[in-house]
mmCIF file with all atom_site columns, C-alpha atoms in Angstrom:
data_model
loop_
_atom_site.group_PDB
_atom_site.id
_atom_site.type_symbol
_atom_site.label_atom_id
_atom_site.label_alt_id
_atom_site.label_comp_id
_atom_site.label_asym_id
_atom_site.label_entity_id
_atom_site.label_seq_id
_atom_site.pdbx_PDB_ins_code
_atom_site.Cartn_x
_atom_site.Cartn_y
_atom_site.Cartn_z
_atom_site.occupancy
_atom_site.B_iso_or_equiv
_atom_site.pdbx_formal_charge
_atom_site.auth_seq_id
_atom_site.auth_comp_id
_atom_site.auth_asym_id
_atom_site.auth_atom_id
_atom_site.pdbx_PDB_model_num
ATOM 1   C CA . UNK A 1 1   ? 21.338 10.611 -47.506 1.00 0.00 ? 3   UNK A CA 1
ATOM 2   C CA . UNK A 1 2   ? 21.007 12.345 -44.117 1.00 0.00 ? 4   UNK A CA 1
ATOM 3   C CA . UNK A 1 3   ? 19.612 10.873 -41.168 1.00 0.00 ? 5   UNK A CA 1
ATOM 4   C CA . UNK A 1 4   ? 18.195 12.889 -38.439 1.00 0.00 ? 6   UNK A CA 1
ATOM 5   C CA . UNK A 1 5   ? 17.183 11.501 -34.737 1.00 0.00 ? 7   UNK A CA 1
ATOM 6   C CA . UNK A 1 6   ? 15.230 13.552 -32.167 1.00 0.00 ? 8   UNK A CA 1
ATOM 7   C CA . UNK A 1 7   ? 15.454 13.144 -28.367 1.00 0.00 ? 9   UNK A CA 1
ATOM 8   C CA . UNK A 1 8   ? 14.389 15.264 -25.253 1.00 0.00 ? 10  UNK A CA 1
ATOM 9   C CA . UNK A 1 9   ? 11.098 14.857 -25.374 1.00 0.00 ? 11  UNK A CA 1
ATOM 10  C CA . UNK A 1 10  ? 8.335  14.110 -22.404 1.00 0.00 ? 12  UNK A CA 1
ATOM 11  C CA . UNK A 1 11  ? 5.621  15.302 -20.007 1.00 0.00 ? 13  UNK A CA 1
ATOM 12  C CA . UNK A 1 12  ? 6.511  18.692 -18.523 1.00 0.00 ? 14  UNK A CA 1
ATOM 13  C CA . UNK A 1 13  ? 4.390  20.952 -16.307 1.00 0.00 ? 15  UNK A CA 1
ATOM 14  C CA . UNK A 1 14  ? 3.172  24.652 -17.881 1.00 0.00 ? 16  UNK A CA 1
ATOM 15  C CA . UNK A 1 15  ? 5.870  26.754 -16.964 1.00 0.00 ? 17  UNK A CA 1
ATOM 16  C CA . UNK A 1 16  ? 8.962  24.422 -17.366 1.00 0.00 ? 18  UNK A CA 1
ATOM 17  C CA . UNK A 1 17  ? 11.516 23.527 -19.288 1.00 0.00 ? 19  UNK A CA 1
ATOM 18  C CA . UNK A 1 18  ? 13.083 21.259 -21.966 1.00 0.00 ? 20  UNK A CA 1
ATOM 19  C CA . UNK A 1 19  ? 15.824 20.904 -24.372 1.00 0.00 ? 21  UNK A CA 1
ATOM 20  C CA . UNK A 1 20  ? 15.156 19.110 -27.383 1.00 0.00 ? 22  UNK A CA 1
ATOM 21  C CA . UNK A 1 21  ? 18.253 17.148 -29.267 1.00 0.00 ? 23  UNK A CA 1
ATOM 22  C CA . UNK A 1 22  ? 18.496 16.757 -32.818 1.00 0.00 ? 24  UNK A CA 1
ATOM 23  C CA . UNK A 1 23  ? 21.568 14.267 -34.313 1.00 0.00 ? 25  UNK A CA 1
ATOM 24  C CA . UNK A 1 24  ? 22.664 14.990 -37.421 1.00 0.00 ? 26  UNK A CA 1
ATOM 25  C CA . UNK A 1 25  ? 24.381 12.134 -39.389 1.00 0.00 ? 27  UNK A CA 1
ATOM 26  C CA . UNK A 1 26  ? 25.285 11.115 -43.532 1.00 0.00 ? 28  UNK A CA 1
ATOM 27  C CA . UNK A 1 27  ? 25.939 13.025 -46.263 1.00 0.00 ? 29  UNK A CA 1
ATOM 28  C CA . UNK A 1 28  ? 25.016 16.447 -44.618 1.00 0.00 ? 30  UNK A CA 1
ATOM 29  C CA . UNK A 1 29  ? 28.157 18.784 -45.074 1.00 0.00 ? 31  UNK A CA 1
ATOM 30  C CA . UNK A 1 30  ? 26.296 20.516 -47.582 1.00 0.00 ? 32  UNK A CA 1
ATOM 31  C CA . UNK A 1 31  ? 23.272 20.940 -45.763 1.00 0.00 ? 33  UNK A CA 1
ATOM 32  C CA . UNK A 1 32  ? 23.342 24.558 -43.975 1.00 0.00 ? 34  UNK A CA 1
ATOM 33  C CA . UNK A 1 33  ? 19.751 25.358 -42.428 1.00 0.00 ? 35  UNK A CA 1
ATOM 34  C CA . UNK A 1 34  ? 18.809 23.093 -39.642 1.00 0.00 ? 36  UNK A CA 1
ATOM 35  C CA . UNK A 1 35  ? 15.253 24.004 -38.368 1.00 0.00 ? 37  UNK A CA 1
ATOM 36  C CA . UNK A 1 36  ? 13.077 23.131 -35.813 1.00 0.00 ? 38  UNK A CA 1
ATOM 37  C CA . UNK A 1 37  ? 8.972  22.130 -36.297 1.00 0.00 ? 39  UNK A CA 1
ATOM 38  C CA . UNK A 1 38  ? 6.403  21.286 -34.797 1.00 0.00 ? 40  UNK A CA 1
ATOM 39  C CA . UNK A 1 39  ? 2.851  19.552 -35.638 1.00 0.00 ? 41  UNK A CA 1
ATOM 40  C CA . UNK A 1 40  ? -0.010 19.488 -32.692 1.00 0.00 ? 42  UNK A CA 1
ATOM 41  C CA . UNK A 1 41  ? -2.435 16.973 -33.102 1.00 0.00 ? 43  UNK A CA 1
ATOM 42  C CA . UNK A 1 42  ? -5.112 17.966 -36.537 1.00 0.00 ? 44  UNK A CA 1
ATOM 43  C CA . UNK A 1 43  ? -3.203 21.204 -37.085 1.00 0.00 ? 45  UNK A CA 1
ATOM 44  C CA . UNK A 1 44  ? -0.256 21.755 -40.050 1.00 0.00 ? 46  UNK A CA 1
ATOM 45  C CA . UNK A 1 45  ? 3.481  21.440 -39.394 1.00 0.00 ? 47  UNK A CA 1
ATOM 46  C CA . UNK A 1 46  ? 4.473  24.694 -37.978 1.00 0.00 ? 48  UNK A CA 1
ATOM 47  C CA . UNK A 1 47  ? 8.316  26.439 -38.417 1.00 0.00 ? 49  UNK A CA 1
ATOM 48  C CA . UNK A 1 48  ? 9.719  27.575 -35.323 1.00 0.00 ? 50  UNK A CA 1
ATOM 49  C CA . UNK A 1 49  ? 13.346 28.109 -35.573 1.00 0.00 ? 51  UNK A CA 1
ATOM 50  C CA . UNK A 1 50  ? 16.493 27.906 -37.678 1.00 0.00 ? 52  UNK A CA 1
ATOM 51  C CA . UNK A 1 51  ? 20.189 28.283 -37.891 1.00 0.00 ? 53  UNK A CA 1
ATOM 52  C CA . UNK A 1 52  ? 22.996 28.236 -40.182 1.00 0.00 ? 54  UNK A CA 1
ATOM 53  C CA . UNK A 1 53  ? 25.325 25.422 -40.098 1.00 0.00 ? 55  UNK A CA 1
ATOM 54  C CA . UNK A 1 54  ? 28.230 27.396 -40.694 1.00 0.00 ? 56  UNK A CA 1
ATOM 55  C CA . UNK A 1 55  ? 28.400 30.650 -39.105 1.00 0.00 ? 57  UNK A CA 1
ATOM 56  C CA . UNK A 1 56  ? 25.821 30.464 -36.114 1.00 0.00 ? 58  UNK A CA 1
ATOM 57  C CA . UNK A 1 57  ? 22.778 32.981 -37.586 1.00 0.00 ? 59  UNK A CA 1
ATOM 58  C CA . UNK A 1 58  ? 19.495 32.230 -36.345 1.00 0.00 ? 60  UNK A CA 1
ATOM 59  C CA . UNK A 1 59  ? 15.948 32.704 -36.968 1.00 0.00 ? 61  UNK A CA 1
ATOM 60  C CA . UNK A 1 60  ? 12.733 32.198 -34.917 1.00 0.00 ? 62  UNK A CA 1
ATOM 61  C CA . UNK A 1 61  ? 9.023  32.089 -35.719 1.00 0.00 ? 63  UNK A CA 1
ATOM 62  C CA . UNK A 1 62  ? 7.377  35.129 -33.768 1.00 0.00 ? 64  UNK A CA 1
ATOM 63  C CA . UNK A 1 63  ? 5.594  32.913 -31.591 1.00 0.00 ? 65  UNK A CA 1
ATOM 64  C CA . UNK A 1 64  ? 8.334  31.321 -29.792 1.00 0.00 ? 66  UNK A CA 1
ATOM 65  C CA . UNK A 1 65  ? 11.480 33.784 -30.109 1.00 0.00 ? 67  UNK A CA 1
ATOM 66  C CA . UNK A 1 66  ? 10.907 35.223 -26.631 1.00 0.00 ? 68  UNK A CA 1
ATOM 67  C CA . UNK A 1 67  ? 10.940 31.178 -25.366 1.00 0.00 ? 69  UNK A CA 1
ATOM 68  C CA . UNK A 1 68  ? 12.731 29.039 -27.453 1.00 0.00 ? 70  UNK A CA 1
ATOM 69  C CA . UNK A 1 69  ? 16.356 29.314 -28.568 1.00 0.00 ? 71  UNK A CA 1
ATOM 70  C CA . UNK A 1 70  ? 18.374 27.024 -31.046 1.00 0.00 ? 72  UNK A CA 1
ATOM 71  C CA . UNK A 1 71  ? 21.679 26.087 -30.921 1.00 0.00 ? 73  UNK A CA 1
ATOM 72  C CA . UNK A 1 72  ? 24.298 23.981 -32.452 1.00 0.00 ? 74  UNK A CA 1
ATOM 73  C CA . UNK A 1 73  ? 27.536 21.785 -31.410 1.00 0.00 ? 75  UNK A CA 1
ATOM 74  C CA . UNK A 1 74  ? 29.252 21.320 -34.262 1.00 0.00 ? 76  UNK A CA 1
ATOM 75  C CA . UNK A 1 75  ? 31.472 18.690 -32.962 1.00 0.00 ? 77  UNK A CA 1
ATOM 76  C CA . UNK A 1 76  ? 28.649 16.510 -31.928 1.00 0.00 ? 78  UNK A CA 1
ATOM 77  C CA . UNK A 1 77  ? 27.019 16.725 -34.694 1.00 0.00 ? 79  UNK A CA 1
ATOM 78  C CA . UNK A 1 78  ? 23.821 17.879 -32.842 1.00 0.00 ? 80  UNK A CA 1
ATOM 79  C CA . UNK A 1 79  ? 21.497 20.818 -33.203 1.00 0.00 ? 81  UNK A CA 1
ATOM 80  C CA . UNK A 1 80  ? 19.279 21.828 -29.974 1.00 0.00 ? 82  UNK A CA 1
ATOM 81  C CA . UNK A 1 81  ? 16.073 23.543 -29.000 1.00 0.00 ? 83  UNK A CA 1
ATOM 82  C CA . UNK A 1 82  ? 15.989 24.605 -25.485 1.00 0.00 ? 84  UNK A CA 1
ATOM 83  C CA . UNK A 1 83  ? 11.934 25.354 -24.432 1.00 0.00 ? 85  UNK A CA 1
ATOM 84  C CA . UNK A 1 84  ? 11.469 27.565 -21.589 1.00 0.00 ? 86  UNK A CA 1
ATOM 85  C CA . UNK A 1 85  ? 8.566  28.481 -19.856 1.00 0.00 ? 87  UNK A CA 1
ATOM 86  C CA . UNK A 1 86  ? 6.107  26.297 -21.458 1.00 0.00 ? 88  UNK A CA 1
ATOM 87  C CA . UNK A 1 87  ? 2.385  26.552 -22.186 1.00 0.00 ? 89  UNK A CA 1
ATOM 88  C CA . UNK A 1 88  ? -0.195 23.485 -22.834 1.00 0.00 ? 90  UNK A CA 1
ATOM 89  C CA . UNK A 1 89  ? -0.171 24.986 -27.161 1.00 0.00 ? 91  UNK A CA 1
ATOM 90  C CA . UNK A 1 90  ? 3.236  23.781 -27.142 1.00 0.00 ? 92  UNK A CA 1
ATOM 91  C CA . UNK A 1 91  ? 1.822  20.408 -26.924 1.00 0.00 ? 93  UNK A CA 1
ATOM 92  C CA . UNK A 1 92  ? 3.054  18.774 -30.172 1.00 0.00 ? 94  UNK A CA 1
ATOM 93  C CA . UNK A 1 93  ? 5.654  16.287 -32.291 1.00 0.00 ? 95  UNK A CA 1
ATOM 94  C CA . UNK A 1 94  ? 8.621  18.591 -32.598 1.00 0.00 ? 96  UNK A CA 1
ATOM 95  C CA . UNK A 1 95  ? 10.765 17.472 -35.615 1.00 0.00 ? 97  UNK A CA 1
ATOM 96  C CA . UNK A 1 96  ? 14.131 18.498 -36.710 1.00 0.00 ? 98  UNK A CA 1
ATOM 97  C CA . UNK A 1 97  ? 15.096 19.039 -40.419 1.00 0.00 ? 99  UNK A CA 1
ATOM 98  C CA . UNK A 1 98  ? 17.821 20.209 -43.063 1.00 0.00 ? 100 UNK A CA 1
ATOM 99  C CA . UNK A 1 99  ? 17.764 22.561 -45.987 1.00 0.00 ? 101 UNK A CA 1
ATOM 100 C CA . UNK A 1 100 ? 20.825 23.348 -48.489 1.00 0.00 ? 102 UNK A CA 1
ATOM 101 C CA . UNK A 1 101 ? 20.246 26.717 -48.534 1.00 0.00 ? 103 UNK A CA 1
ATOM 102 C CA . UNK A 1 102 ? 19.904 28.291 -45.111 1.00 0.00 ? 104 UNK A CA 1
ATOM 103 C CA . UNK A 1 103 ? 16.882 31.034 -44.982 1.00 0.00 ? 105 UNK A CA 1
ATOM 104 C CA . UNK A 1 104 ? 14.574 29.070 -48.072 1.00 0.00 ? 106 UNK A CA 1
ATOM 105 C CA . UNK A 1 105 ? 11.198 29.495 -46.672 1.00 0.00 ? 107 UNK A CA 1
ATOM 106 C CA . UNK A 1 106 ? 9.209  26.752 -48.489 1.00 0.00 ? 108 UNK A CA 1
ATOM 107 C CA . UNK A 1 107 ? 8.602  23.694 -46.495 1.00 0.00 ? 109 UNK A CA 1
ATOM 108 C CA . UNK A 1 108 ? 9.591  21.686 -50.259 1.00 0.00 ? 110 UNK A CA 1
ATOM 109 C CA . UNK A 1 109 ? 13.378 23.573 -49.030 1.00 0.00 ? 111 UNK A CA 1
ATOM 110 C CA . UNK A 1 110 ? 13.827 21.101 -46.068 1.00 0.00 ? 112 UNK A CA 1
ATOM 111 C CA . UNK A 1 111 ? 14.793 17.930 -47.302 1.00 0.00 ? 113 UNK A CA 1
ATOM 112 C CA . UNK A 1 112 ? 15.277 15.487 -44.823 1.00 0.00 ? 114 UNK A CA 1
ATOM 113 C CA . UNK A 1 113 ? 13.292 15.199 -41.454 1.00 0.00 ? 115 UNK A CA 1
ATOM 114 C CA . UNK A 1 114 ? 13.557 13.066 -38.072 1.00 0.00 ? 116 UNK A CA 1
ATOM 115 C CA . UNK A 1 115 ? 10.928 11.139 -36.722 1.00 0.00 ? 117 UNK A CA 1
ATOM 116 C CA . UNK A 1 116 ? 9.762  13.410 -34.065 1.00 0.00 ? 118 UNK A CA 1
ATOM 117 C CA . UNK A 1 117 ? 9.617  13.537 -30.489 1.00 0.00 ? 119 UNK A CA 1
ATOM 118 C CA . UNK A 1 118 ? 6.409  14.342 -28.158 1.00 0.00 ? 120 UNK A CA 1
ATOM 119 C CA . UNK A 1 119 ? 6.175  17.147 -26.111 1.00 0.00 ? 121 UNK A CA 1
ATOM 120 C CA . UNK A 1 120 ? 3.129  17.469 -23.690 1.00 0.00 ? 122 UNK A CA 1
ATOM 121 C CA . UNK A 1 121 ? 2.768  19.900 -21.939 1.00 0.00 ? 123 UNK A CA 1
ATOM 122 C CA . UNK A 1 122 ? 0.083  19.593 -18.615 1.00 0.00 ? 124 UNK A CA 1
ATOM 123 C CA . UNK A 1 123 ? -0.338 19.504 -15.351 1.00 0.00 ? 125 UNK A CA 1
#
């Protein structure tokens, strides 16, 4: 079992900032992708970023890889999403998730998934 808990989330004016937390916990060691969704209200879950447990390597969805980045602290067990220079569309739940295989593109490939946290994004 893994558990996953998102944080970070809130109200934040177009053209700011946030940094979304993701804690990783369980049996995840052999877990390597750890990605980054999204679902706005009556639309699908959407991907927006990965990266590899191990050795750093990232991937972003073309609609967000000029604004959002992912990282990782390994020692805290904690992936991150930091938002930058947001737009209303990013309203959503963002979720955090893990996939054995890093790079698997199926949504079936990610496993386990957190709760969610809201972003909304308005003035």
């Amino acid at each position: 079992q893994v558990q996953l808990v998102e944080s970070g989330g809130g109200l934040v004016q177009p053209g700011g900032s946030l940094r979304l937390s993701c804690v990783v916990s369980g049996d995840f060691y052999s877990y390597y992708g750890m990605g980054w969704f999204r679902q706005a209200a009556g639309k699908e879950r959407e991907y927006l970023a990965r990266i590899h447990w191990g050795n750093g390597n990232t991937d972003y969805a073309g609609s967000v890889k000029d604004r959002f980045t992912i990282s990782r602290d390994n020692a805290k067990s904690t992936i991150y999403l930091h938002m930058n220079s947001l737009k209303d569309e990013d309203t959503a739940a963002y979720y955090c998730a893990v996939q054995r295989l890093y790079g698997l593109t199926s949504f079936s490939s990610w496993e386990y998934w957190g709760q969610g946290t809201q972003v909304t994004v308005s003035s």
